[in-house]
Amino acid sequence: MGIINRFERRLEGVVTGAFAKAFRANVEPVEIASHLERELDQSAAVVTRGRTIVPNDFHVELSTTDYDRLAGLGVSLASEFAGIVQEHAAQQHYTFTGPVRVELERRDDLATGVFRIRGEVAAGVSTYGGQEPTTAAIRRAAAFLEVNGRRQPIVAPGLMIGRSEDCDLRIEDPGVSRRHAELRVTEAHGVPEITVVDLGSTNGTRVDGHRVDTIAVHDGARITIGNTTMTVVVVER
């Protein structure tokens, strides 16, 4: 029995047989599951021999009617859909760059029965030694990076970003060099001055769309390395 069939039978059991009736004119969960598999196949990109990267961060956009109906099922569809994505990727020998996440979103511009899926490759992000910044450390920081749903404090003298395990901020993105870029930080009167320095990376470093070697950045600047974009946030005190 295929993944989709198992998913449908499991879900039918949860909703006590009302599955088909409830979704006669609306979006069916099994239809979303099928499109998620299709999104994986269509977005698969071979980066090295034997390694094919696929999206791991999905946003399922639904009409208000469909969103409310699905949310009322009493099951964690986001978790079920993430399981479908992981099973299909395992069968096809696809590789993720980070944890799989599926999020359902309400969109007023969509009609009942219509949905959209956006899949993105979101690299896994970790810090040197695996020590995650505490909430207190983030609150105290005068500046931080927003990257793939997490915040990384930027404090003097700065931090090194790359794919290597010895980097202060490690990004598991095949387009990122082992030691890709450095953020150098000095503080003047409590205000951080942040400079981005490319470390001779293969694919370069971009700030607000422009390739740079060394440049000072300010609040709201978007730094792109590989397929990953980070936003600089400077906190007003």
Coordinates of C-alpha atoms in Angstrom, one line a residue:
M1 CA 0.0 0.0 0.0
G2 CA 1.4 3.4 -1.0
I3 CA 2.1 6.3 1.3
I4 CA -1.0 8.3 0.2
N5 CA -3.3 5.4 0.7
R6 CA -2.0 4.7 4.2
F7 CA -2.4 8.3 5.0
E8 CA -6.0 8.4 3.8
R9 CA -7.0 5.3 5.7
R10 CA -5.3 6.5 8.9
L11 CA -7.1 9.9 8.6
E12 CA -10.5 8.3 7.8
G13 CA -10.2 6.3 11.0
V14 CA -9.5 9.4 13.1
V15 CA -12.5 11.3 11.8
T16 CA -14.8 8.2 12.2
G17 CA -15.8 7.6 8.7
A18 CA -17.0 11.2 7.9
F19 CA -14.0 12.0 5.7
A20 CA -15.6 11.8 2.3
K21 CA -18.8 13.5 3.3
A22 CA -17.0 16.4 5.0
F23 CA -14.8 17.2 2.0
R24 CA -17.2 16.6 -0.9
A25 CA -16.9 20.2 -2.2
N26 CA -13.7 21.3 -0.3
V27 CA -10.0 20.6 -0.2
E28 CA -9.3 17.1 0.8
P29 CA -6.2 16.4 3.0
V30 CA -5.2 13.5 0.7
E31 CA -5.1 16.0 -2.2
I32 CA -2.7 18.3 -0.2
A33 CA -0.6 15.2 0.6
S34 CA -0.4 14.3 -3.1
H35 CA 0.6 17.9 -4.0
L36 CA 3.3 17.9 -1.3
E37 CA 4.9 14.8 -2.9
R38 CA 4.7 16.4 -6.3
E39 CA 6.3 19.6 -5.0
L40 CA 9.2 17.4 -3.7
D41 CA 9.7 15.7 -7.1
Q42 CA 9.5 19.0 -9.1
S43 CA 11.8 20.9 -6.8
A44 CA 14.5 18.1 -6.4
A45 CA 17.9 19.5 -7.3
V46 CA 21.0 17.3 -7.6
V47 CA 23.9 19.1 -5.9
T48 CA 26.5 16.3 -5.9
R49 CA 26.6 12.7 -7.1
G50 CA 24.2 10.7 -4.9
R51 CA 22.8 13.8 -3.1
T52 CA 19.5 15.4 -4.2
I53 CA 18.2 18.4 -2.2
V54 CA 14.5 19.0 -1.8
P55 CA 12.4 21.7 0.1
N56 CA 11.9 21.1 3.8
D57 CA 9.8 24.1 4.7
F58 CA 6.2 24.1 3.3
H59 CA 3.4 26.6 3.6
V60 CA -0.1 25.3 2.6
E61 CA -2.3 28.3 1.8
L62 CA -6.1 27.7 2.1
S63 CA -9.4 29.6 1.9
T64 CA -11.0 30.6 5.1
T65 CA -13.6 27.9 4.7
D66 CA -11.1 25.1 4.0
Y67 CA -8.7 26.3 6.8
D68 CA -11.4 26.3 9.4
R69 CA -12.7 22.9 8.3
L70 CA -9.3 21.3 8.4
A71 CA -8.4 22.9 11.7
G72 CA -11.6 21.5 13.2
L73 CA -10.7 17.9 12.4
G74 CA -9.1 17.4 15.8
V75 CA -5.9 16.0 14.4
S76 CA -2.5 17.6 13.8
L77 CA -2.6 17.7 10.0
A78 CA 0.7 19.7 9.9
S79 CA 2.4 16.8 11.6
E80 CA 0.7 14.2 9.4
F81 CA 1.8 16.1 6.3
A82 CA 5.3 16.4 7.5
G83 CA 5.3 12.6 7.9
I84 CA 4.2 12.2 4.3
V85 CA 7.0 14.5 3.1
Q86 CA 9.6 12.5 5.1
E87 CA 8.3 9.1 3.9
H88 CA 8.3 10.2 0.3
A89 CA 11.8 11.7 0.6
A90 CA 13.1 8.5 2.1
Q91 CA 11.6 6.4 -0.7
Q92 CA 13.2 8.7 -3.4
H93 CA 16.5 9.1 -1.5
Y94 CA 16.1 12.8 -1.2
T95 CA 18.1 14.9 1.3
F96 CA 16.8 17.7 3.5
T97 CA 19.1 20.6 4.7
G98 CA 17.1 21.1 7.9
P99 CA 14.0 19.9 9.8
V100 CA 10.8 19.3 7.9
R101 CA 8.0 21.8 8.7
V102 CA 4.5 22.1 7.2
E103 CA 2.3 25.0 8.1
L104 CA -1.3 25.6 7.2
E105 CA -2.2 29.3 6.5
R106 CA -5.5 31.1 5.9
R107 CA -5.7 33.2 2.8
D108 CA -8.7 35.5 2.1
D109 CA -7.9 35.7 -1.6
L110 CA -8.5 31.9 -2.2
A111 CA -11.9 30.4 -3.1
T112 CA -13.2 27.3 -1.3
G113 CA -11.6 24.2 -2.8
V114 CA -8.5 26.0 -4.0
F115 CA -5.1 25.9 -2.3
R116 CA -1.5 26.8 -2.9
I117 CA 1.7 25.2 -1.7
R118 CA 5.0 27.0 -1.3
G119 CA 8.1 24.9 -0.6
E120 CA 11.4 26.3 0.3
V121 CA 14.9 24.9 1.1
A122 CA 15.5 26.1 4.7
A123 CA 18.9 25.2 5.9
G124 CA 19.4 23.8 9.4
V125 CA 21.0 26.4 11.6
S126 CA 23.1 25.7 14.7
T127 CA 25.7 27.3 16.9
Y128 CA 29.3 26.3 17.8
G129 CA 29.1 23.4 20.3
G130 CA 25.4 23.2 19.9
Q131 CA 24.7 25.7 22.6
E132 CA 21.6 27.6 21.6
P133 CA 21.2 31.3 22.7
T134 CA 19.0 31.8 25.7
T135 CA 15.9 34.0 25.7
A136 CA 17.8 36.3 28.1
A137 CA 20.8 36.5 25.8
I138 CA 18.6 37.5 22.9
R139 CA 16.8 40.1 24.9
R140 CA 20.1 41.7 26.1
A141 CA 21.6 41.8 22.6
A142 CA 21.8 45.1 20.9
A143 CA 21.5 43.3 17.5
F144 CA 20.8 39.9 16.2
L145 CA 20.3 37.9 13.0
E146 CA 17.0 36.4 11.9
V147 CA 17.6 33.2 10.0
N148 CA 15.2 30.4 9.2
G149 CA 12.9 31.2 12.1
R150 CA 15.5 31.7 14.7
R151 CA 17.4 34.6 16.2
Q152 CA 21.2 34.7 16.8
P153 CA 22.6 37.5 18.9
I154 CA 25.4 39.6 17.3
V155 CA 27.9 40.7 19.9
A156 CA 31.5 42.0 19.8
P157 CA 33.9 40.9 18.4
G158 CA 31.5 39.2 16.0
L159 CA 30.8 35.8 14.6
M160 CA 31.9 33.5 11.8
I161 CA 29.2 32.0 9.5
G162 CA 29.7 28.9 7.4
R163 CA 29.1 25.2 7.0
S164 CA 32.0 24.1 9.2
E165 CA 31.4 22.8 12.7
D166 CA 33.8 25.3 14.1
C167 CA 31.8 28.3 12.9
D168 CA 29.9 30.4 15.4
L169 CA 26.8 30.1 13.3
R170 CA 26.7 26.9 11.2
I171 CA 24.4 26.7 8.2
E172 CA 23.8 23.4 6.5
D173 CA 23.3 24.8 3.0
P174 CA 25.3 23.2 0.1
G175 CA 25.8 26.7 -1.4
V176 CA 27.6 27.9 1.8
S177 CA 31.4 27.5 2.0
R178 CA 32.9 25.9 5.1
R179 CA 34.0 29.4 6.3
H180 CA 31.8 31.7 4.3
A181 CA 31.6 35.1 5.9
E182 CA 32.2 37.0 9.1
L183 CA 30.2 39.6 10.9
R184 CA 32.6 42.0 12.7
V185 CA 31.2 44.1 15.5
T186 CA 32.3 47.1 17.4
E187 CA 30.2 49.2 19.7
A188 CA 30.1 53.0 20.0
H189 CA 28.0 54.5 22.8
G190 CA 26.1 51.3 23.1
V191 CA 25.2 51.2 19.4
P192 CA 26.7 48.2 17.4
E193 CA 28.6 48.9 14.2
I194 CA 28.4 45.7 12.1
T195 CA 30.6 44.9 9.1
V196 CA 30.0 41.9 6.8
V197 CA 33.3 40.4 5.4
D198 CA 33.3 37.7 2.7
L199 CA 36.0 35.1 3.5
G200 CA 36.8 34.2 -0.1
S201 CA 33.7 32.0 -0.4
T202 CA 32.9 30.1 -3.6
N203 CA 29.5 31.5 -4.2
G204 CA 30.0 35.0 -2.7
T205 CA 28.1 37.1 -0.2
R206 CA 25.3 39.4 -1.1
V207 CA 23.9 42.3 0.9
D208 CA 20.5 43.6 -0.3
G209 CA 21.1 41.8 -3.6
H210 CA 24.6 43.1 -4.3
R211 CA 27.7 41.0 -4.1
V212 CA 30.2 42.4 -1.6
D213 CA 33.6 41.8 -0.2
T214 CA 33.4 44.1 2.9
I215 CA 30.5 46.4 3.8
A216 CA 28.9 48.1 6.8
V217 CA 25.3 47.0 7.4
H218 CA 22.5 48.5 9.3
D219 CA 19.1 47.5 10.7
G220 CA 17.0 45.6 8.1
A221 CA 19.9 44.6 5.8
R222 CA 19.4 41.3 4.1
I223 CA 22.6 39.1 3.9
T224 CA 22.4 36.2 1.5
I225 CA 24.9 33.3 1.4
G226 CA 24.1 30.2 -0.7
N227 CA 20.4 29.8 -0.6
T228 CA 20.0 31.3 2.8
T229 CA 19.0 34.8 3.6
M230 CA 19.5 36.5 7.0
T231 CA 18.1 39.8 8.2
V232 CA 20.1 42.1 10.5
V233 CA 17.9 43.5 13.3
V234 CA 19.3 46.4 15.5
V235 CA 17.4 46.9 18.7
E236 CA 16.4 50.4 19.7
R237 CA 17.1 51.1 23.3

